[in-house]
Amino acid sequence: MELFVMGLLYCSILFGMVRAYTLTDEQNLRTSLLTGYDSELRPGTDRAFRLDINTSFYLFSINEFDLNTGKLTLTGFFDTKWFDERLSWNSASHNQTNKTTIPQNRLWLPNFVNINPFEEIKGLGNDLVRVRVSSSGICEWYALQALEVICDADVSNFPFDTQYCTLKFFIWGYEPTEVKVNFMSANVILTLYQENGVWDIVSSTTYTQVNFYGFEEIIVGFHLKRRTAYYVTSLILPITSFSLLMGFVFVLPPESGERLGFSTTVLLSIVLYLTLIEGMLPEASEPNVSIIGHILVSYVVSGAIIVVFVILSFKIQSCSRRKPVPRFIVSFFKCCFEEKGKVQYL
């Protein structure tokens, strides 16, 4: 029984060795495939039929999202497949060679061009990327790229804001009747994604649409939500504490002389936080300025009013007791405490 098993194993190894193709086989195959191949012509013997391209987008990481410039940088790749009958062969004629890889610059590629770049317009892939070709003529292209795109930020709810950013592509030079892109997944594939420290991906979408000019747009969209724990502990809680402290300035005894210094110090602290937040937020935001910006401005204005009241209280305290109270102060308190024609004196 053991001899039978060993003999069977030996035959299988020997059969596998006989069927294995060599470097020379693959070289001959590549020469045969690329002889007379024109990479500027799209696949398809019958030009009346369009070429279908199947693709999926895999995201590796979100590298940076600068709200001031609207620059979103991420790394990912398109897993793209199509059929090119010029690259099919009979594997039996090439010592069972059933696949090979060819540099992308020697084959026809679906020319994905980014149309919302942050700086210069670029196509996908580079000379280091290779296309895997099978004997059936199926080409598989992993177009790895670090993409920099424009994403207009809406910081109305900062730091509890969510952003929607898109990658937009054309297959340049072809109409939808000639080349059609089909997404194999309705969402971005995140199996290789590394979490970002600032942003969470709430949802994603991938789809194509025909624009006003009749060209097909390939769109990859992300709904991003900011991680708020850092901003709550380092921003919201401190400024809320400062605003509460400002209200206790009148608890200090007037003779101590610390009211003015205390209120001024708290006011300067609020102004400092306002300066820090202004550095985080973009100068232009649609549709509105951040709510927290309005809150900080109100804190500054109220702090300034309290400082003025502290100065006035010192002024009134230093006045002679025989000097009558100014009429505008009397009128103010009468308006505040008047009820049904009667003045309520506290």
Coordinates of C-alpha atoms in Angstrom, one line a residue:
M1 CA 0.0 0.0 0.0
E2 CA 2.8 2.4 0.9
L3 CA 4.6 1.6 -2.4
F4 CA 1.4 2.3 -4.3
V5 CA 1.0 5.7 -2.6
M6 CA 4.7 6.6 -3.2
G7 CA 4.4 5.6 -6.9
L8 CA 1.3 7.7 -7.3
L9 CA 3.0 10.7 -5.7
Y10 CA 6.0 10.2 -8.0
C11 CA 3.9 10.1 -11.1
S12 CA 2.0 13.2 -10.1
I13 CA 5.2 15.1 -9.6
L14 CA 6.7 13.9 -12.8
F15 CA 3.5 14.8 -14.7
G16 CA 3.5 18.3 -13.1
M17 CA 7.1 18.8 -14.2
V18 CA 6.4 17.8 -17.7
R19 CA 3.5 20.2 -17.9
A20 CA 5.4 23.2 -16.4
Y21 CA 6.4 25.9 -18.9
T22 CA 9.8 27.5 -19.0
L23 CA 11.2 31.0 -19.3
T24 CA 11.8 30.4 -23.0
D25 CA 8.2 29.4 -23.5
E26 CA 7.0 32.6 -21.9
Q27 CA 9.4 34.7 -23.9
N28 CA 8.2 33.1 -27.2
L29 CA 4.6 33.7 -26.1
R30 CA 5.2 37.4 -25.4
T31 CA 6.9 37.8 -28.7
S32 CA 4.0 36.2 -30.4
L33 CA 1.4 38.3 -28.6
L34 CA 3.1 41.7 -29.1
T35 CA 4.2 41.2 -32.7
G36 CA 1.9 43.6 -34.7
Y37 CA 0.0 44.6 -31.5
D38 CA -1.1 48.3 -31.6
S39 CA -1.6 49.6 -28.1
E40 CA -3.4 52.7 -29.4
L41 CA -6.4 50.7 -30.7
R42 CA -9.0 49.5 -28.3
P43 CA -9.9 45.8 -28.2
G44 CA -12.9 44.5 -30.2
T45 CA -13.0 43.0 -33.6
D46 CA -16.5 44.2 -34.3
R47 CA -16.5 48.0 -33.7
A48 CA -20.3 48.0 -33.6
F49 CA -20.1 46.5 -30.1
R50 CA -18.8 48.3 -27.1
L51 CA -16.0 47.1 -24.8
D52 CA -17.2 46.3 -21.3
I53 CA -14.7 47.0 -18.5
N54 CA -15.3 45.6 -15.0
T55 CA -13.6 47.3 -12.1
S56 CA -13.6 47.7 -8.3
F57 CA -11.9 50.3 -6.1
Y58 CA -9.8 49.2 -3.1
L59 CA -8.8 51.8 -0.5
F60 CA -5.5 51.5 1.3
S61 CA -5.5 54.7 3.4
I62 CA -6.5 58.3 3.8
N63 CA -3.2 60.1 4.0
E64 CA -4.3 63.7 4.6
F65 CA -7.4 66.0 4.5
D66 CA -6.4 69.7 4.7
L67 CA -9.5 71.8 5.3
N68 CA -7.7 75.0 4.6
T69 CA -6.8 74.1 1.0
G70 CA -9.5 71.4 0.4
K71 CA -6.8 68.8 -0.5
L72 CA -7.7 65.2 0.1
T73 CA -4.8 62.7 -0.4
L74 CA -5.5 59.0 -0.4
T75 CA -3.9 55.7 -1.6
G76 CA -5.9 53.0 -3.4
F77 CA -6.1 51.0 -6.6
F78 CA -8.6 50.0 -9.3
D79 CA -8.8 46.3 -9.9
T80 CA -9.8 46.4 -13.6
K81 CA -10.6 43.6 -16.0
W82 CA -11.4 43.5 -19.7
F83 CA -11.2 41.1 -22.7
D84 CA -8.7 41.6 -25.5
E85 CA -9.0 39.0 -28.2
R86 CA -5.6 39.9 -29.6
L87 CA -4.0 38.6 -26.3
S88 CA -5.6 35.1 -26.3
W89 CA -3.7 32.0 -27.3
N90 CA -3.8 28.2 -27.2
S91 CA -1.9 27.2 -24.1
A92 CA -1.2 23.7 -25.6
S93 CA 0.8 25.4 -28.3
H94 CA 3.1 27.1 -25.8
N95 CA 3.9 24.1 -23.4
Q96 CA 0.8 24.8 -21.3
T97 CA 1.7 28.4 -20.7
N98 CA -1.7 29.8 -19.5
K99 CA -0.7 33.2 -18.1
T100 CA 1.9 35.9 -18.3
T101 CA 2.5 39.5 -17.2
I102 CA 3.2 42.4 -19.5
P103 CA 4.3 46.0 -18.7
Q104 CA 1.3 48.3 -18.9
N105 CA 3.0 50.7 -21.3
R106 CA 3.0 48.0 -24.0
L107 CA -0.7 47.2 -23.9
W108 CA -4.0 49.1 -24.5
L109 CA -5.4 50.3 -21.2
P110 CA -8.6 52.0 -20.2
N111 CA -7.3 55.5 -19.8
F112 CA -8.7 56.6 -16.4
V113 CA -8.0 60.3 -16.1
N114 CA -8.7 62.1 -12.8
I115 CA -10.8 65.2 -13.6
N116 CA -10.9 66.8 -10.1
P117 CA -7.2 66.8 -9.2
F118 CA -5.7 69.1 -6.7
E119 CA -2.8 70.1 -9.0
E120 CA -2.0 68.4 -12.3
I121 CA -4.2 66.0 -14.3
K122 CA -2.8 62.5 -14.2
G123 CA -3.8 59.1 -15.5
L124 CA -3.7 55.9 -13.5
G125 CA -0.8 53.6 -13.1
N126 CA 2.9 53.9 -13.9
D127 CA 5.6 52.0 -15.7
L128 CA 6.2 49.8 -12.6
V129 CA 2.7 48.3 -12.9
R130 CA 2.2 45.2 -15.0
V131 CA -0.9 43.7 -16.5
R132 CA -1.7 40.0 -15.9
V133 CA -2.9 38.3 -19.1
S134 CA -4.5 34.8 -19.2
S135 CA -4.8 32.5 -22.2
S136 CA -8.5 33.4 -22.6
G137 CA -7.6 37.0 -23.4
I138 CA -8.7 38.4 -20.0
C139 CA -6.5 41.2 -18.9
E140 CA -6.3 42.2 -15.2
W141 CA -4.8 45.6 -14.2
Y142 CA -4.1 46.7 -10.7
A143 CA -3.8 50.5 -11.1
L144 CA -2.2 51.5 -7.8
Q145 CA -2.1 55.3 -7.2
A146 CA -1.7 58.0 -4.6
L147 CA -4.4 60.4 -5.5
E148 CA -4.7 64.1 -4.6
V149 CA -8.1 65.6 -5.3
I150 CA -10.2 68.6 -4.4
C151 CA -12.8 68.3 -1.7
D152 CA -14.7 71.4 -0.6
A153 CA -15.2 71.2 3.1
D154 CA -18.4 72.2 5.0
V155 CA -17.3 73.0 8.5
S156 CA -20.7 74.4 9.7
N157 CA -20.9 71.7 12.4
F158 CA -17.2 71.6 13.3
P159 CA -15.9 69.6 15.2
F160 CA -19.0 67.3 14.7
D161 CA -18.9 67.7 10.9
T162 CA -19.2 65.1 8.2
Q163 CA -17.7 65.6 4.7
Y164 CA -18.5 64.1 1.3
C165 CA -15.6 63.7 -1.1
T166 CA -15.4 62.2 -4.5
L167 CA -12.9 60.9 -7.0
K168 CA -14.0 61.6 -10.6
F169 CA -12.5 60.0 -13.7
F170 CA -13.1 59.9 -17.4
I171 CA -12.0 57.3 -19.9
W172 CA -10.5 59.9 -22.1
G173 CA -11.2 59.7 -25.8
Y174 CA -14.0 57.2 -25.8
E175 CA -17.8 57.6 -25.7
P176 CA -20.1 55.3 -23.7
T177 CA -21.1 53.5 -26.9
E178 CA -17.4 52.5 -27.3
V179 CA -16.2 51.7 -23.8
K180 CA -18.5 51.1 -20.8
V181 CA -17.3 50.8 -17.2
N182 CA -19.2 48.5 -14.8
F183 CA -18.5 48.5 -11.0
M184 CA -18.5 45.0 -9.6
S185 CA -19.2 46.4 -6.1
A186 CA -21.5 49.3 -5.3
N187 CA -19.1 50.4 -2.5
V188 CA -15.5 50.9 -2.0
I189 CA -13.8 47.7 -0.8
L190 CA -12.1 48.3 2.6
T191 CA -10.5 44.9 3.3
L192 CA -7.1 46.5 2.9
Y193 CA -7.9 49.8 4.6
Q194 CA -5.9 51.2 7.5
E195 CA -7.9 53.4 9.9
N196 CA -7.2 57.1 9.9
G197 CA -6.6 58.9 13.1
V198 CA -8.9 61.9 12.3
W199 CA -11.6 60.6 10.0
D200 CA -14.0 57.6 10.0
I201 CA -15.5 56.3 6.7
V202 CA -19.2 56.2 7.4
S203 CA -20.2 55.0 4.0
S204 CA -18.9 54.9 0.4
T205 CA -20.3 54.5 -3.1
T206 CA -19.1 53.7 -6.6
Y207 CA -21.1 54.4 -9.7
T208 CA -21.0 55.8 -13.3
Q209 CA -23.1 58.6 -14.8
V210 CA -23.3 60.3 -18.2
N211 CA -22.7 64.0 -17.8
F212 CA -24.2 66.9 -19.7
Y213 CA -21.7 66.6 -22.6
G214 CA -22.4 62.9 -23.1
F215 CA -19.2 61.5 -21.5
E216 CA -19.3 58.9 -18.8
E217 CA -18.0 59.9 -15.4
I218 CA -16.6 57.2 -13.1
I219 CA -17.2 58.3 -9.5
V220 CA -15.9 57.0 -6.2
G221 CA -17.5 58.7 -3.2
F222 CA -16.7 58.8 0.6
H223 CA -18.8 60.0 3.5
L224 CA -16.2 61.0 6.2
K225 CA -17.0 61.7 9.8
R226 CA -14.6 63.5 12.1
R227 CA -13.4 61.7 15.3
T228 CA -14.5 64.2 18.0
A229 CA -12.9 62.9 21.2
Y230 CA -9.8 65.0 20.8
Y231 CA -11.7 68.2 20.1
V232 CA -14.1 67.7 23.0
T233 CA -11.3 67.3 25.6
S234 CA -8.9 69.8 24.2
L235 CA -11.2 72.5 22.9
I236 CA -14.9 72.4 23.9
L237 CA -14.4 71.6 27.6
P238 CA -11.7 74.3 28.2
I239 CA -13.5 77.1 26.5
T240 CA -16.8 76.2 28.3
S241 CA -14.9 76.2 31.6
F242 CA -13.4 79.6 30.9
S243 CA -16.8 81.0 30.1
L244 CA -18.2 79.7 33.4
L245 CA -15.2 81.2 35.3
M246 CA -15.9 84.6 33.8
G247 CA -19.3 84.7 35.6
F248 CA -17.6 84.3 39.0
V249 CA -15.6 87.5 38.7
F250 CA -18.0 89.5 40.8
V251 CA -17.8 87.0 43.6
L252 CA -14.3 88.3 44.4
P253 CA -14.3 91.0 47.0
P254 CA -13.8 94.5 45.5
E255 CA -11.1 95.4 48.0
S256 CA -8.8 92.6 46.9
G257 CA -8.2 94.3 43.5
E258 CA -8.1 91.0 41.6
R259 CA -11.3 91.4 39.6
L260 CA -9.8 93.2 36.7
G261 CA -6.7 90.9 36.4
F262 CA -8.9 87.8 36.7
S263 CA -11.4 88.9 34.1
T264 CA -8.7 90.0 31.7
T265 CA -6.8 86.7 32.0
V266 CA -9.9 84.7 31.2
L267 CA -10.7 86.9 28.3
L268 CA -7.2 86.5 26.8
S269 CA -7.5 82.7 27.2
I270 CA -10.7 82.7 25.2
V271 CA -9.1 84.9 22.5
L272 CA -6.2 82.4 22.4
Y273 CA -8.5 79.5 21.7
L274 CA -10.3 81.5 19.1
T275 CA -7.0 82.0 17.3
L276 CA -6.2 78.3 17.5
I277 CA -9.6 77.4 16.0
E278 CA -9.2 79.9 13.2
G279 CA -6.0 78.1 12.2
M280 CA -7.9 74.8 11.9
L281 CA -10.8 76.1 9.8
P282 CA -10.7 77.1 6.1
E283 CA -11.1 80.8 5.3
A284 CA -14.0 80.0 2.9
S285 CA -16.6 77.5 3.8
E286 CA -19.9 76.5 2.2
P287 CA -22.6 77.1 3.2
N288 CA -21.8 78.8 6.6
V289 CA -19.1 79.5 9.1
S290 CA -18.6 77.0 11.9
I291 CA -21.1 77.2 14.8
I292 CA -18.3 76.9 17.3
G293 CA -16.7 80.0 15.7
H294 CA -19.9 81.9 16.5
I295 CA -19.9 80.6 20.0
L296 CA -16.3 81.6 20.6
V297 CA -17.0 85.1 19.3
S298 CA -20.0 85.4 21.7
Y299 CA -17.7 84.3 24.5
V300 CA -15.2 87.0 23.6
V301 CA -17.9 89.7 23.3
S302 CA -19.4 88.7 26.7
G303 CA -16.0 88.6 28.3
A304 CA -15.2 92.1 27.0
I305 CA -18.6 93.4 28.4
I306 CA -17.7 91.9 31.8
V307 CA -14.3 93.6 31.8
V308 CA -16.0 96.9 31.0
F309 CA -18.5 96.3 33.9
V310 CA -15.6 95.5 36.2
I311 CA -13.9 98.8 35.3
L312 CA -17.1 100.7 35.8
S313 CA -17.7 99.0 39.2
F314 CA -14.2 100.2 40.3
K315 CA -15.1 103.7 39.0
I316 CA -18.3 103.8 41.0
Q317 CA -16.7 102.4 44.1
S318 CA -14.0 105.1 44.1
C319 CA -16.7 107.8 43.8
S320 CA -17.8 109.8 46.8
R321 CA -20.9 108.5 48.5
R322 CA -22.4 111.9 48.6
K323 CA -22.3 112.1 44.8
P324 CA -25.7 111.2 43.3
V325 CA -26.1 108.1 41.1
P326 CA -26.0 109.1 37.4
R327 CA -29.4 109.4 35.9
F328 CA -28.8 106.9 33.0
I329 CA -28.0 104.2 35.6
V330 CA -31.3 105.0 37.5
S331 CA -33.2 104.9 34.2
F332 CA -31.6 101.6 33.3
F333 CA -32.7 99.9 36.5
K334 CA -36.1 101.4 36.3
C335 CA -36.6 99.9 32.9
C336 CA -35.3 96.5 34.1
F337 CA -37.4 96.2 37.2
E338 CA -40.5 98.2 36.3
E339 CA -43.7 96.1 36.4
K340 CA -47.2 97.3 35.9
G341 CA -46.2 100.9 36.6
K342 CA -44.5 100.1 39.8
V343 CA -40.7 100.1 40.4
Q344 CA -39.4 97.0 42.3
Y345 CA -36.4 98.0 44.4
L346 CA -34.1 95.1 45.2

